[in-house]
Coordinates of C-alpha atoms in Angstrom, one line a residue:
M129 CA 101.6 -1.9 88.9
N130 CA 102.2 -4.5 86.3
N131 CA 101.2 -2.0 83.5
R132 CA 103.7 0.4 84.9
Y133 CA 106.5 -2.2 84.8
C134 CA 105.6 -3.1 81.2
L135 CA 105.7 0.6 80.2
I136 CA 109.1 1.0 81.8
F137 CA 110.4 -2.1 80.0
L138 CA 109.1 -0.9 76.6
W139 CA 110.8 2.5 77.1
V140 CA 114.1 0.7 78.0
C141 CA 113.8 -1.4 74.9
L142 CA 113.1 1.7 72.8
I143 CA 116.0 3.6 74.2
F144 CA 118.4 0.8 73.5
S145 CA 117.0 0.4 70.0
L146 CA 118.3 3.9 69.2
E147 CA 122.0 4.5 68.2
T148 CA 123.9 5.5 71.3
S149 CA 127.2 6.4 69.7
A150 CA 128.0 10.2 69.8
Q151 CA 128.8 10.2 66.2
E152 CA 125.5 8.7 65.2
V153 CA 123.0 10.3 67.6
D154 CA 121.6 13.6 66.5
L155 CA 120.4 15.2 69.8
E156 CA 118.3 17.8 68.0
N157 CA 116.3 15.1 66.1
L158 CA 116.1 12.6 69.0
G159 CA 112.5 13.3 69.6
T160 CA 111.7 12.9 65.9
K161 CA 113.4 9.5 65.9
I162 CA 111.5 8.4 69.0
K163 CA 108.2 9.3 67.4
S164 CA 109.2 7.5 64.2
T165 CA 110.1 4.4 66.1
L166 CA 106.9 4.4 68.2
K167 CA 104.8 4.5 65.0
K168 CA 106.3 1.1 64.0
N169 CA 104.8 -2.1 65.3
P170 CA 107.1 -2.9 68.3
F171 CA 106.1 -6.5 68.5
R172 CA 107.0 -9.4 66.2
I173 CA 106.5 -13.1 66.7
S174 CA 107.5 -16.0 64.6
G175 CA 108.2 -19.7 64.9
S176 CA 106.1 -22.8 65.5
A177 CA 104.5 -24.9 68.3
S178 CA 103.5 -28.5 68.1
A179 CA 101.7 -31.1 70.2
N180 CA 102.0 -34.8 69.4
T181 CA 100.8 -38.0 71.0
I182 CA 101.8 -41.6 70.3
F183 CA 99.6 -44.7 71.2
Y184 CA 101.1 -48.1 71.2
N185 CA 99.6 -51.6 71.6
S186 CA 101.1 -55.0 71.2
N187 CA 100.1 -58.6 72.0
V188 CA 103.7 -59.4 73.0
N189 CA 105.8 -56.4 73.9
S190 CA 104.9 -54.8 77.3
N191 CA 108.2 -52.9 78.0
R192 CA 107.1 -49.8 76.0
D193 CA 104.8 -47.0 77.2
D194 CA 101.3 -47.3 75.7
F195 CA 101.0 -43.5 75.6
N196 CA 103.5 -40.7 75.2
Y197 CA 103.0 -37.0 74.5
F198 CA 105.5 -34.4 73.1
L199 CA 105.1 -30.7 73.3
N200 CA 107.7 -28.7 71.3
G201 CA 108.0 -25.1 70.3
N202 CA 110.5 -22.7 68.8
L203 CA 109.2 -19.1 69.2
N204 CA 111.0 -15.8 68.4
V205 CA 109.5 -12.8 70.1
G206 CA 110.8 -9.4 68.9
I207 CA 110.4 -6.0 70.6
Y208 CA 112.0 -3.2 68.6
S209 CA 115.6 -4.2 68.2
W210 CA 115.4 -7.0 70.8
S211 CA 114.7 -10.6 69.9
L212 CA 113.7 -13.3 72.4
P213 CA 114.0 -16.9 71.0
I214 CA 112.3 -19.4 73.2
S215 CA 112.5 -23.1 72.7
Y216 CA 110.9 -25.8 74.9
S217 CA 110.4 -29.6 74.9
L218 CA 108.0 -31.2 77.3
T219 CA 107.2 -34.9 77.4
N220 CA 106.1 -37.7 79.8
Q221 CA 108.7 -40.0 78.2
G222 CA 110.8 -41.4 81.0
S223 CA 108.2 -40.9 83.7
K224 CA 107.7 -44.7 83.9
L225 CA 111.3 -45.8 83.7
G226 CA 111.3 -47.0 87.2
Y227 CA 114.9 -45.8 87.7
E228 CA 116.8 -42.4 87.8
V229 CA 119.0 -40.8 85.2
P230 CA 121.2 -37.7 85.7
F231 CA 119.7 -35.7 82.8
K232 CA 116.4 -34.0 82.1
F233 CA 113.7 -35.0 79.6
N234 CA 111.9 -31.7 79.8
R235 CA 113.8 -28.6 78.7
L236 CA 113.2 -24.9 78.4
S237 CA 115.6 -22.4 76.8
I238 CA 115.4 -18.6 76.4
S239 CA 118.0 -16.8 74.3
P240 CA 117.4 -13.0 74.3
K241 CA 119.4 -11.0 71.8
Y242 CA 120.1 -7.3 71.3
K243 CA 122.3 -6.5 68.3
W244 CA 125.7 -8.1 69.2
I245 CA 124.6 -9.4 72.6
R246 CA 123.1 -12.8 73.0
A247 CA 122.2 -14.6 76.2
H248 CA 121.3 -18.2 76.9
L249 CA 119.1 -18.9 79.9
G250 CA 117.6 -22.2 81.1
D251 CA 118.6 -25.5 79.4
A252 CA 121.1 -24.6 76.8
S253 CA 124.3 -25.8 75.0
M254 CA 127.3 -24.0 73.7
N255 CA 130.3 -25.1 71.6
F256 CA 133.8 -23.8 72.3
S257 CA 135.9 -26.5 70.5
P258 CA 135.9 -30.3 70.0
Y259 CA 138.4 -30.8 72.8
T260 CA 136.9 -28.6 75.5
L261 CA 133.2 -27.8 75.7
N262 CA 131.4 -29.4 72.9
G263 CA 127.5 -29.6 72.8
L264 CA 127.0 -30.6 76.4
M265 CA 123.6 -29.5 77.7
F266 CA 123.6 -27.5 80.9
T267 CA 121.1 -25.7 83.0
G268 CA 122.2 -22.2 83.7
A269 CA 123.3 -19.1 81.8
G270 CA 125.5 -18.3 78.9
L271 CA 126.5 -15.0 77.2
E272 CA 127.9 -14.3 73.7
L273 CA 129.4 -10.9 72.8
T274 CA 130.2 -10.3 69.2
P275 CA 130.7 -6.5 68.8
D276 CA 132.1 -4.8 65.7
M277 CA 135.6 -5.0 67.0
P278 CA 138.3 -7.8 67.0
L279 CA 137.5 -9.0 70.6
K280 CA 134.7 -11.6 70.8
V281 CA 133.7 -13.2 74.2
S282 CA 131.6 -16.3 75.1
V283 CA 131.0 -17.4 78.7
M284 CA 128.8 -20.0 80.4
T285 CA 128.0 -21.2 83.9
G286 CA 125.5 -23.8 85.1
R287 CA 124.7 -27.3 86.3
L288 CA 126.0 -30.1 84.0
N289 CA 124.5 -33.1 86.0
K290 CA 121.8 -33.2 88.6
A291 CA 122.4 -35.3 91.7
V292 CA 121.0 -38.8 91.5
E293 CA 121.1 -41.2 94.5
D294 CA 121.8 -44.9 94.1
N295 CA 118.4 -46.5 94.9
G296 CA 119.7 -50.0 94.5
D297 CA 118.2 -50.5 91.0
P298 CA 120.9 -51.8 88.7
R299 CA 119.5 -49.6 85.9
T300 CA 119.9 -46.4 87.9
I301 CA 122.8 -44.1 86.9
P302 CA 123.9 -42.4 90.1
A303 CA 125.7 -39.0 89.7
Y304 CA 127.0 -36.2 91.8
K305 CA 125.7 -32.7 91.2
R306 CA 128.2 -31.2 88.7
T307 CA 128.6 -27.6 87.9
G308 CA 130.7 -26.1 85.1
H309 CA 132.1 -22.7 84.1
G310 CA 133.8 -21.7 80.8
A311 CA 135.0 -18.8 78.7
H312 CA 136.1 -18.4 75.1
L313 CA 138.0 -15.3 74.1
K314 CA 138.7 -14.6 70.4
W315 CA 140.6 -11.9 68.7
E316 CA 139.7 -11.8 65.0
E317 CA 141.6 -9.7 62.5
E318 CA 141.3 -9.9 58.7
R319 CA 144.4 -12.0 58.2
Y320 CA 144.4 -14.0 61.4
K321 CA 142.3 -15.2 64.3
I322 CA 143.4 -16.4 67.8
G323 CA 141.4 -17.8 70.6
L324 CA 141.8 -18.9 74.3
I325 CA 139.4 -21.3 75.9
G326 CA 139.1 -22.2 79.6
F327 CA 136.6 -24.7 81.0
Y328 CA 136.3 -25.9 84.6
A329 CA 133.9 -28.4 86.1
K330 CA 133.6 -30.0 89.6
D331 CA 131.3 -32.5 91.3
D332 CA 129.7 -31.5 94.6
L333 CA 130.9 -34.0 97.2
G334 CA 128.0 -33.3 99.5
S335 CA 125.2 -33.6 96.9
L336 CA 124.8 -37.4 97.7
R337 CA 124.0 -39.0 101.0
V338 CA 125.8 -42.2 100.1
A339 CA 128.8 -42.4 97.8
P340 CA 128.1 -44.7 94.8
D341 CA 131.6 -46.1 94.7
I342 CA 130.2 -49.6 94.1
K343 CA 129.1 -48.5 90.7
G344 CA 132.4 -46.8 89.9
V345 CA 131.1 -43.3 90.3
T346 CA 133.5 -40.9 92.0
P347 CA 133.5 -37.1 92.5
Q348 CA 135.6 -35.6 89.7
E349 CA 137.2 -32.2 88.9
N350 CA 138.5 -31.0 85.6
L351 CA 140.3 -28.0 84.1
V352 CA 141.0 -27.7 80.4
L353 CA 142.8 -24.9 78.5
S354 CA 143.0 -24.6 74.8
F355 CA 144.7 -22.2 72.3
T356 CA 143.3 -21.9 68.8
G357 CA 144.5 -20.0 65.7
N358 CA 143.7 -19.4 62.1
V359 CA 146.0 -17.5 59.7
N360 CA 145.7 -16.6 56.0
I361 CA 149.3 -17.1 54.8
Y362 CA 148.5 -16.0 51.2
K363 CA 145.3 -15.2 49.3
N364 CA 144.4 -18.8 48.8
L365 CA 146.5 -20.5 51.5
A366 CA 145.3 -20.8 55.1
A367 CA 146.5 -22.6 58.2
Y368 CA 144.6 -23.6 61.3
F369 CA 145.6 -25.2 64.6
E370 CA 144.4 -26.0 68.2
Y371 CA 146.3 -27.2 71.2
A372 CA 144.4 -28.4 74.3
N373 CA 145.6 -29.5 77.7
T374 CA 143.3 -31.1 80.2
A375 CA 143.9 -32.1 83.8
I376 CA 141.2 -34.3 85.3
T377 CA 141.0 -35.5 88.9
N378 CA 139.2 -38.9 89.0
D379 CA 138.5 -38.7 92.7
V380 CA 138.7 -35.4 94.7
R381 CA 138.8 -37.4 97.9
T382 CA 142.2 -39.0 97.1
I383 CA 145.2 -37.6 98.8
G384 CA 148.8 -37.3 97.6
K385 CA 150.8 -35.1 95.3
I386 CA 151.3 -35.4 91.5
D387 CA 154.0 -34.6 89.1
K388 CA 152.2 -31.8 87.3
K389 CA 152.7 -31.5 83.5
G390 CA 151.0 -28.9 81.4
V391 CA 149.4 -25.5 82.0
A392 CA 146.0 -26.9 83.2
S393 CA 147.5 -29.1 86.0
A394 CA 149.6 -26.2 87.2
L395 CA 146.4 -24.2 87.9
L396 CA 144.5 -27.2 89.4
K397 CA 145.1 -28.3 93.0
G398 CA 144.9 -32.0 92.0
N399 CA 146.0 -35.1 93.9
S400 CA 147.4 -38.6 93.1
S401 CA 144.4 -39.4 91.0
T402 CA 144.9 -36.4 88.6
E403 CA 145.8 -37.2 85.0
M404 CA 147.0 -34.8 82.3
Y405 CA 146.5 -35.2 78.6
D406 CA 147.1 -33.2 75.4
A407 CA 145.3 -32.9 72.1
V408 CA 146.7 -31.3 68.9
N409 CA 144.9 -30.5 65.6
G410 CA 146.2 -28.5 62.7
G411 CA 146.3 -28.3 58.9
I412 CA 146.8 -26.3 55.8
D413 CA 144.2 -25.7 53.1
L414 CA 145.0 -24.4 49.6
K415 CA 142.0 -23.1 47.6
L416 CA 142.3 -23.5 43.8
K417 CA 140.1 -22.2 41.1
K418 CA 138.2 -25.4 40.7
G419 CA 138.9 -27.2 43.9
M420 CA 140.8 -27.5 47.2
L421 CA 143.9 -29.3 48.5
G422 CA 144.6 -29.8 52.2
I423 CA 146.7 -31.7 54.7
R424 CA 145.7 -32.3 58.3
Y425 CA 147.4 -33.6 61.4
E426 CA 145.7 -34.7 64.6
R427 CA 147.0 -36.3 67.8
I428 CA 145.0 -37.1 70.9
D429 CA 146.7 -38.6 73.9
P430 CA 145.4 -42.0 75.3
G431 CA 142.8 -41.3 77.9
Y432 CA 142.1 -37.7 76.8
R433 CA 138.7 -36.5 78.0
T434 CA 137.0 -33.5 79.6
L435 CA 133.8 -33.1 81.6
G436 CA 132.5 -30.8 78.8
A437 CA 131.5 -33.4 76.3
Y438 CA 129.6 -36.6 76.1
Y439 CA 132.3 -38.7 74.4
F440 CA 135.8 -38.4 73.2
N441 CA 137.9 -40.4 70.7
N442 CA 141.5 -40.7 72.1
D443 CA 144.7 -42.6 71.7
L444 CA 145.0 -41.8 68.0
E445 CA 147.2 -40.0 65.5
N446 CA 145.9 -39.0 62.1
I447 CA 147.7 -37.7 59.0
T448 CA 145.3 -37.1 56.1
L449 CA 145.3 -35.6 52.7
N450 CA 142.1 -34.0 51.4
T451 CA 141.2 -32.9 47.9
A452 CA 138.0 -31.6 46.2
F453 CA 137.7 -30.7 42.5
N454 CA 135.0 -29.8 40.0
L455 CA 135.6 -31.2 36.5
F456 CA 134.1 -31.2 33.0
K457 CA 132.3 -27.8 33.3
D458 CA 131.2 -28.7 36.9
R459 CA 129.3 -31.8 35.7
V460 CA 131.6 -34.0 37.8
S461 CA 132.6 -33.3 41.4
L462 CA 135.3 -35.4 43.0
A463 CA 136.4 -35.4 46.7
T464 CA 139.0 -37.7 48.2
N465 CA 140.5 -38.3 51.6
I466 CA 143.4 -40.6 52.3
G467 CA 145.6 -40.9 55.3
K468 CA 147.3 -43.1 58.0
Q469 CA 146.0 -43.6 61.6
R470 CA 147.7 -45.3 64.5
D471 CA 147.1 -45.9 68.2
N472 CA 149.0 -47.0 71.3
L473 CA 150.8 -43.7 71.4
D474 CA 152.2 -44.3 74.8
Q475 CA 153.2 -47.9 74.2
Q476 CA 151.2 -49.1 77.1
K477 CA 148.8 -51.5 75.4
L478 CA 149.4 -55.1 74.7
K479 CA 148.5 -54.6 71.1
Q480 CA 149.4 -51.9 68.6
S481 CA 147.4 -51.1 65.5
S482 CA 147.6 -48.8 62.5
R483 CA 145.3 -48.4 59.5
W484 CA 144.9 -46.6 56.2
V485 CA 141.8 -44.5 55.9
G486 CA 140.6 -43.5 52.5
S487 CA 137.5 -42.5 50.7
I488 CA 136.3 -41.1 47.4
N489 CA 133.0 -39.3 46.7
T490 CA 131.8 -38.6 43.2
N491 CA 128.7 -36.8 41.8
I492 CA 128.1 -37.1 38.0
K493 CA 125.5 -35.1 36.2
A494 CA 125.5 -37.2 33.0
S495 CA 122.5 -35.3 31.5
D496 CA 119.6 -33.2 32.5
K497 CA 117.7 -36.5 33.3
L498 CA 120.4 -38.7 34.7
M499 CA 122.3 -38.1 38.0
V500 CA 124.8 -40.7 39.4
T501 CA 126.5 -40.5 42.8
A502 CA 129.1 -43.0 44.0
N503 CA 130.9 -43.3 47.3
Y504 CA 133.8 -45.7 48.1
S505 CA 135.9 -46.1 51.3
N506 CA 138.6 -48.7 52.1
F507 CA 139.8 -48.9 55.7
T508 CA 142.6 -51.2 56.6
M509 CA 143.7 -51.8 60.2
F510 CA 146.9 -53.5 61.2
T511 CA 147.5 -54.9 64.7
N512 CA 150.6 -56.5 66.2
N513 CA 149.1 -58.3 69.3
Q514 CA 151.3 -59.8 72.0
L515 CA 149.3 -62.9 73.0
N516 CA 151.2 -63.8 76.2
Q517 CA 151.5 -60.8 78.6
F518 CA 154.0 -62.7 80.7
T519 CA 156.5 -63.1 77.9
N520 CA 158.6 -60.1 79.0
I521 CA 158.4 -61.2 82.6
N522 CA 159.5 -64.7 82.1
E523 CA 161.9 -64.1 79.2
N524 CA 165.3 -65.7 79.7
P525 CA 168.0 -63.3 78.4
L526 CA 170.4 -66.2 77.8
L527 CA 168.2 -67.8 75.2
V528 CA 168.3 -66.7 71.6
Q529 CA 166.1 -67.4 68.6
Q530 CA 162.9 -67.8 70.7
P531 CA 159.7 -68.3 68.8
I532 CA 157.6 -65.0 68.6
D533 CA 154.5 -65.5 70.6
S534 CA 152.4 -62.9 68.7
I535 CA 150.0 -62.5 65.9
D536 CA 149.8 -60.1 63.0
Y537 CA 146.1 -59.1 62.6
K538 CA 144.7 -57.2 59.6
Q539 CA 141.2 -56.0 59.1
I540 CA 140.1 -54.7 55.7
S541 CA 136.8 -53.0 55.4
Q542 CA 135.3 -51.8 52.1
N543 CA 132.1 -49.7 51.6
L544 CA 130.6 -48.9 48.3
N545 CA 127.4 -47.0 47.5
V546 CA 126.1 -46.2 44.0
N547 CA 122.9 -44.3 43.3
A548 CA 121.4 -43.6 39.9
N549 CA 118.4 -41.4 39.4
Y550 CA 116.7 -41.1 35.9
I551 CA 113.8 -38.8 35.0
L552 CA 111.7 -40.7 32.5
S553 CA 109.3 -37.8 32.0
S554 CA 108.5 -34.5 33.5
S555 CA 105.4 -32.5 32.5
K556 CA 102.3 -31.0 33.9
E557 CA 100.3 -34.1 33.0
L558 CA 102.7 -36.9 33.9
T559 CA 106.0 -37.4 35.9
Q560 CA 108.0 -40.6 36.0
N561 CA 111.1 -41.3 38.0
L562 CA 113.3 -44.3 38.2
N563 CA 115.9 -44.8 41.0
V564 CA 118.4 -47.6 41.5
N565 CA 120.6 -47.9 44.6
Y566 CA 123.3 -50.5 45.4
S567 CA 125.4 -50.7 48.5
L568 CA 128.2 -53.1 49.7
N569 CA 129.8 -53.5 53.0
D570 CA 132.7 -56.0 53.0
M571 CA 134.9 -56.8 56.0
V572 CA 137.7 -59.4 56.0
N573 CA 139.8 -60.4 59.1
K574 CA 143.2 -61.9 58.5
E575 CA 145.5 -63.5 61.1
N576 CA 149.0 -63.9 59.8
D577 CA 147.6 -63.5 56.3
I578 CA 145.1 -66.4 56.9
V579 CA 141.3 -65.9 56.8
R580 CA 139.8 -68.1 59.4
V581 CA 136.3 -69.5 59.5
G582 CA 133.9 -66.7 60.3
G583 CA 136.4 -64.0 59.4
I584 CA 134.4 -62.6 56.5
S585 CA 131.3 -60.4 56.7
R586 CA 129.7 -59.2 53.5
F587 CA 126.4 -57.3 53.0
H588 CA 124.8 -56.5 49.6
N589 CA 121.7 -54.3 49.3
V590 CA 119.8 -53.4 46.2
N591 CA 116.8 -51.1 46.0
L592 CA 114.7 -50.4 42.8
A593 CA 112.1 -47.7 43.0
Y594 CA 109.6 -46.3 40.5
A595 CA 107.5 -43.2 41.0
L596 CA 104.5 -42.1 38.9
G597 CA 102.9 -38.8 39.4
F598 CA 99.8 -37.0 38.0
P599 CA 100.2 -33.3 39.0
D600 CA 96.8 -32.3 37.6
R601 CA 95.1 -34.9 39.7
K602 CA 97.3 -34.3 42.8
L603 CA 98.1 -38.1 42.7
N604 CA 101.4 -39.8 43.3
I605 CA 102.1 -43.6 43.2
A606 CA 105.3 -45.2 44.2
T607 CA 106.5 -48.7 44.2
S608 CA 109.8 -50.3 45.2
F609 CA 111.5 -53.6 45.7
S610 CA 114.4 -54.2 48.1
Y611 CA 116.8 -57.2 48.4
T612 CA 119.5 -57.7 51.0
N613 CA 122.0 -60.6 51.1
S614 CA 124.2 -61.0 54.1
F615 CA 127.0 -63.4 54.8
A616 CA 128.3 -63.4 58.4
A617 CA 129.5 -66.0 60.9
S618 CA 129.7 -68.5 58.0
S619 CA 126.0 -68.3 57.4
T620 CA 123.9 -66.6 54.7
S621 CA 120.6 -64.9 55.1
T622 CA 118.4 -62.8 52.8
I623 CA 115.7 -60.2 53.2
F624 CA 113.5 -59.2 50.2
G625 CA 110.1 -57.7 49.6
P626 CA 108.0 -55.0 47.8
A627 CA 106.4 -51.8 49.0
F628 CA 103.6 -49.8 47.5
T629 CA 102.5 -46.2 48.4
V630 CA 99.7 -43.9 47.2
N631 CA 99.5 -40.2 48.0
K632 CA 96.5 -38.1 47.1
S633 CA 95.7 -34.4 47.9
F634 CA 92.1 -33.0 48.3
L635 CA 90.4 -29.8 49.0
K636 CA 92.8 -27.6 47.1
D637 CA 95.8 -29.3 48.7
K638 CA 94.5 -28.7 52.2
L639 CA 94.1 -32.4 52.9
S640 CA 96.9 -34.8 52.0
S641 CA 96.4 -38.6 52.5
T642 CA 98.8 -41.5 52.3
L643 CA 98.1 -45.2 52.0
G644 CA 101.0 -47.7 52.1
V645 CA 101.6 -51.4 52.3
S646 CA 104.8 -53.4 52.5
Y647 CA 105.9 -57.0 52.8
N648 CA 109.3 -58.5 53.5
R649 CA 110.6 -62.0 54.1
S650 CA 113.7 -62.9 56.0
S651 CA 115.2 -66.3 55.5
G652 CA 118.3 -68.0 56.8
S653 CA 119.6 -71.4 57.7
K654 CA 117.3 -71.7 60.7
V655 CA 115.0 -68.6 60.6
D656 CA 112.1 -67.6 58.5
I657 CA 110.3 -64.3 59.3
N658 CA 107.4 -62.7 57.4
V659 CA 106.5 -59.1 58.2
T660 CA 103.5 -57.2 56.7
N661 CA 103.0 -53.4 57.4
F662 CA 99.9 -51.3 56.7
R663 CA 100.1 -47.6 57.0
L664 CA 97.4 -44.9 56.8
G665 CA 98.2 -41.2 57.2
C666 CA 96.7 -37.8 56.6
N667 CA 97.6 -34.1 57.1
Y668 CA 95.0 -31.4 57.1
N669 CA 95.7 -27.6 56.9
F670 CA 92.3 -26.3 57.9
W671 CA 93.7 -22.7 58.3
K672 CA 96.8 -21.1 56.9
K673 CA 98.9 -21.6 60.0
H674 CA 97.2 -24.6 61.6
S675 CA 97.6 -28.2 60.6
F676 CA 96.6 -31.6 62.0
N677 CA 98.3 -35.0 61.3
A678 CA 97.4 -38.5 62.0
N679 CA 99.2 -41.8 61.2
I680 CA 98.4 -45.4 62.0
I681 CA 100.8 -48.3 61.4
Q682 CA 99.7 -51.9 61.8
M683 CA 102.4 -54.6 61.7
F684 CA 101.9 -58.4 61.5
R685 CA 104.9 -60.7 62.0
N686 CA 105.2 -64.4 61.8
T687 CA 108.3 -66.4 62.7
N688 CA 109.4 -70.0 63.1
Q689 CA 111.8 -69.2 66.0
Q690 CA 110.9 -71.0 69.1
S691 CA 112.3 -68.4 71.4
Q692 CA 109.9 -65.7 70.2
N693 CA 106.1 -65.5 70.0
P694 CA 105.3 -66.9 66.6
K695 CA 102.7 -64.2 65.9
L696 CA 103.2 -60.5 66.7
N697 CA 100.5 -57.9 66.2
E698 CA 101.7 -54.3 66.8
M699 CA 99.8 -51.1 66.3
T700 CA 101.3 -47.6 66.6
A701 CA 99.1 -44.5 66.2
S702 CA 100.2 -40.9 66.3
F703 CA 98.2 -37.7 66.3
G704 CA 99.6 -34.2 66.2
Y705 CA 98.9 -30.5 65.9
N706 CA 101.2 -27.8 64.5
Y707 CA 100.8 -24.0 64.6
S708 CA 103.1 -21.8 62.6
L709 CA 103.3 -18.2 63.8

């Protein structure tokens, strides 16, 4: 019986593999085509599977599992014109947490595809837009239809959260069972593209025996609608935009009516706990012969969120100018971004802030041996903070020239990174490479143009690395020295130390081994810490598609801090196997 079903399935795959359009199918030669297809190998399989284990031992730390395993795989099974990608991730991590979480550690996803039809089954994620459904994992099914016609369709349905009862453990994250449904319709022409997105999610009120109100968890409901577009105004000039409106009910048990605003709230029953928000994003890009020039505007209402993403930035308005150019025969590439950002869009906060955002990225190919990259950003934030929230309540309208009980706060943050790489020599007998990296993070807080004690934070980091290689001997030697100086909270601390690594290949490159040692010393006004690491690793490809790897790291740490164990010995060992299909 099983063989019969397998034969039927193969014939169905074979039939769908043939062209079914009346213009393309030659009925007279159909038998010949079937015979030709049958002669081909119907099965194809590719991908990889791996199994890894981690052992941990420490004379001090006991809050970490002493053994974890990880089974991962990405397989692609093909049957004629069908493809069946399968991905899985299995682990015992989280089995000893002692408390419950609303997500899964073990996942299995199957994504069968036939030509322009792709399905997502099991544990999957789909992206509609940044303001609707964006990378949230769900357990269910999804479908993407991308035929050779303007209309494209994506739909999904499934469980977003599993039900978790509040067991009294403060670490437990209780949650109602939450299901979601979404659709993304797109119409794509050569000169323009438009899209309509709808996403709906709701918590199952009966999925928990006891309502976890004490932890601020309430059953919610959400509907978000979005309209997107992209149009080529001229050959090198394009515009894009997205408008999203979300209506989210914070507690479906609440009664009362609301003043509905927006399309989403009009389609949602809602109650007095329902809130409505908007998000707008648009811009224009001009492509030039050697670069690009663009302007972008984004506005997200305070409190904007949906149940289709893990996290949202909101209460912000951005206006930015972006440029990118290649200069001096493409030896120099330059990209800049500058703009203004502000918050408190609804004037409901006690403080209001705005800041300039700017960055510049440069890549310079000075010669065939020297490459330099530099990145700089300068972010300035301004805040007008009303210190006394009762000022407006107690203000006497008969008095004039009252002192302003507020503070002008300014935060200036600068980040600089410069990397230079120089090839000293490159031959079959000897390779030498020198790399220098410097980074700076500087932040200054000003109150009424005064820098108070502890208002400056500054971090310098320098790394010098030298690599020596002997290609004929399959031997590589690398050494480096790092130095970090930090000034924060009116105190200075430094971290410095060398590192040394040797890599050697044996048995015609089937066996690769690594030996490394590093030392660093941290010193401050009251703290001295010495850390020494030893690392031994190897990777063995005993067959063409099979490989084993093993790594052992031993750390010794000594400190003069009384609150910590003065001597820490920590060993981490990992063993793994990988099979490539």
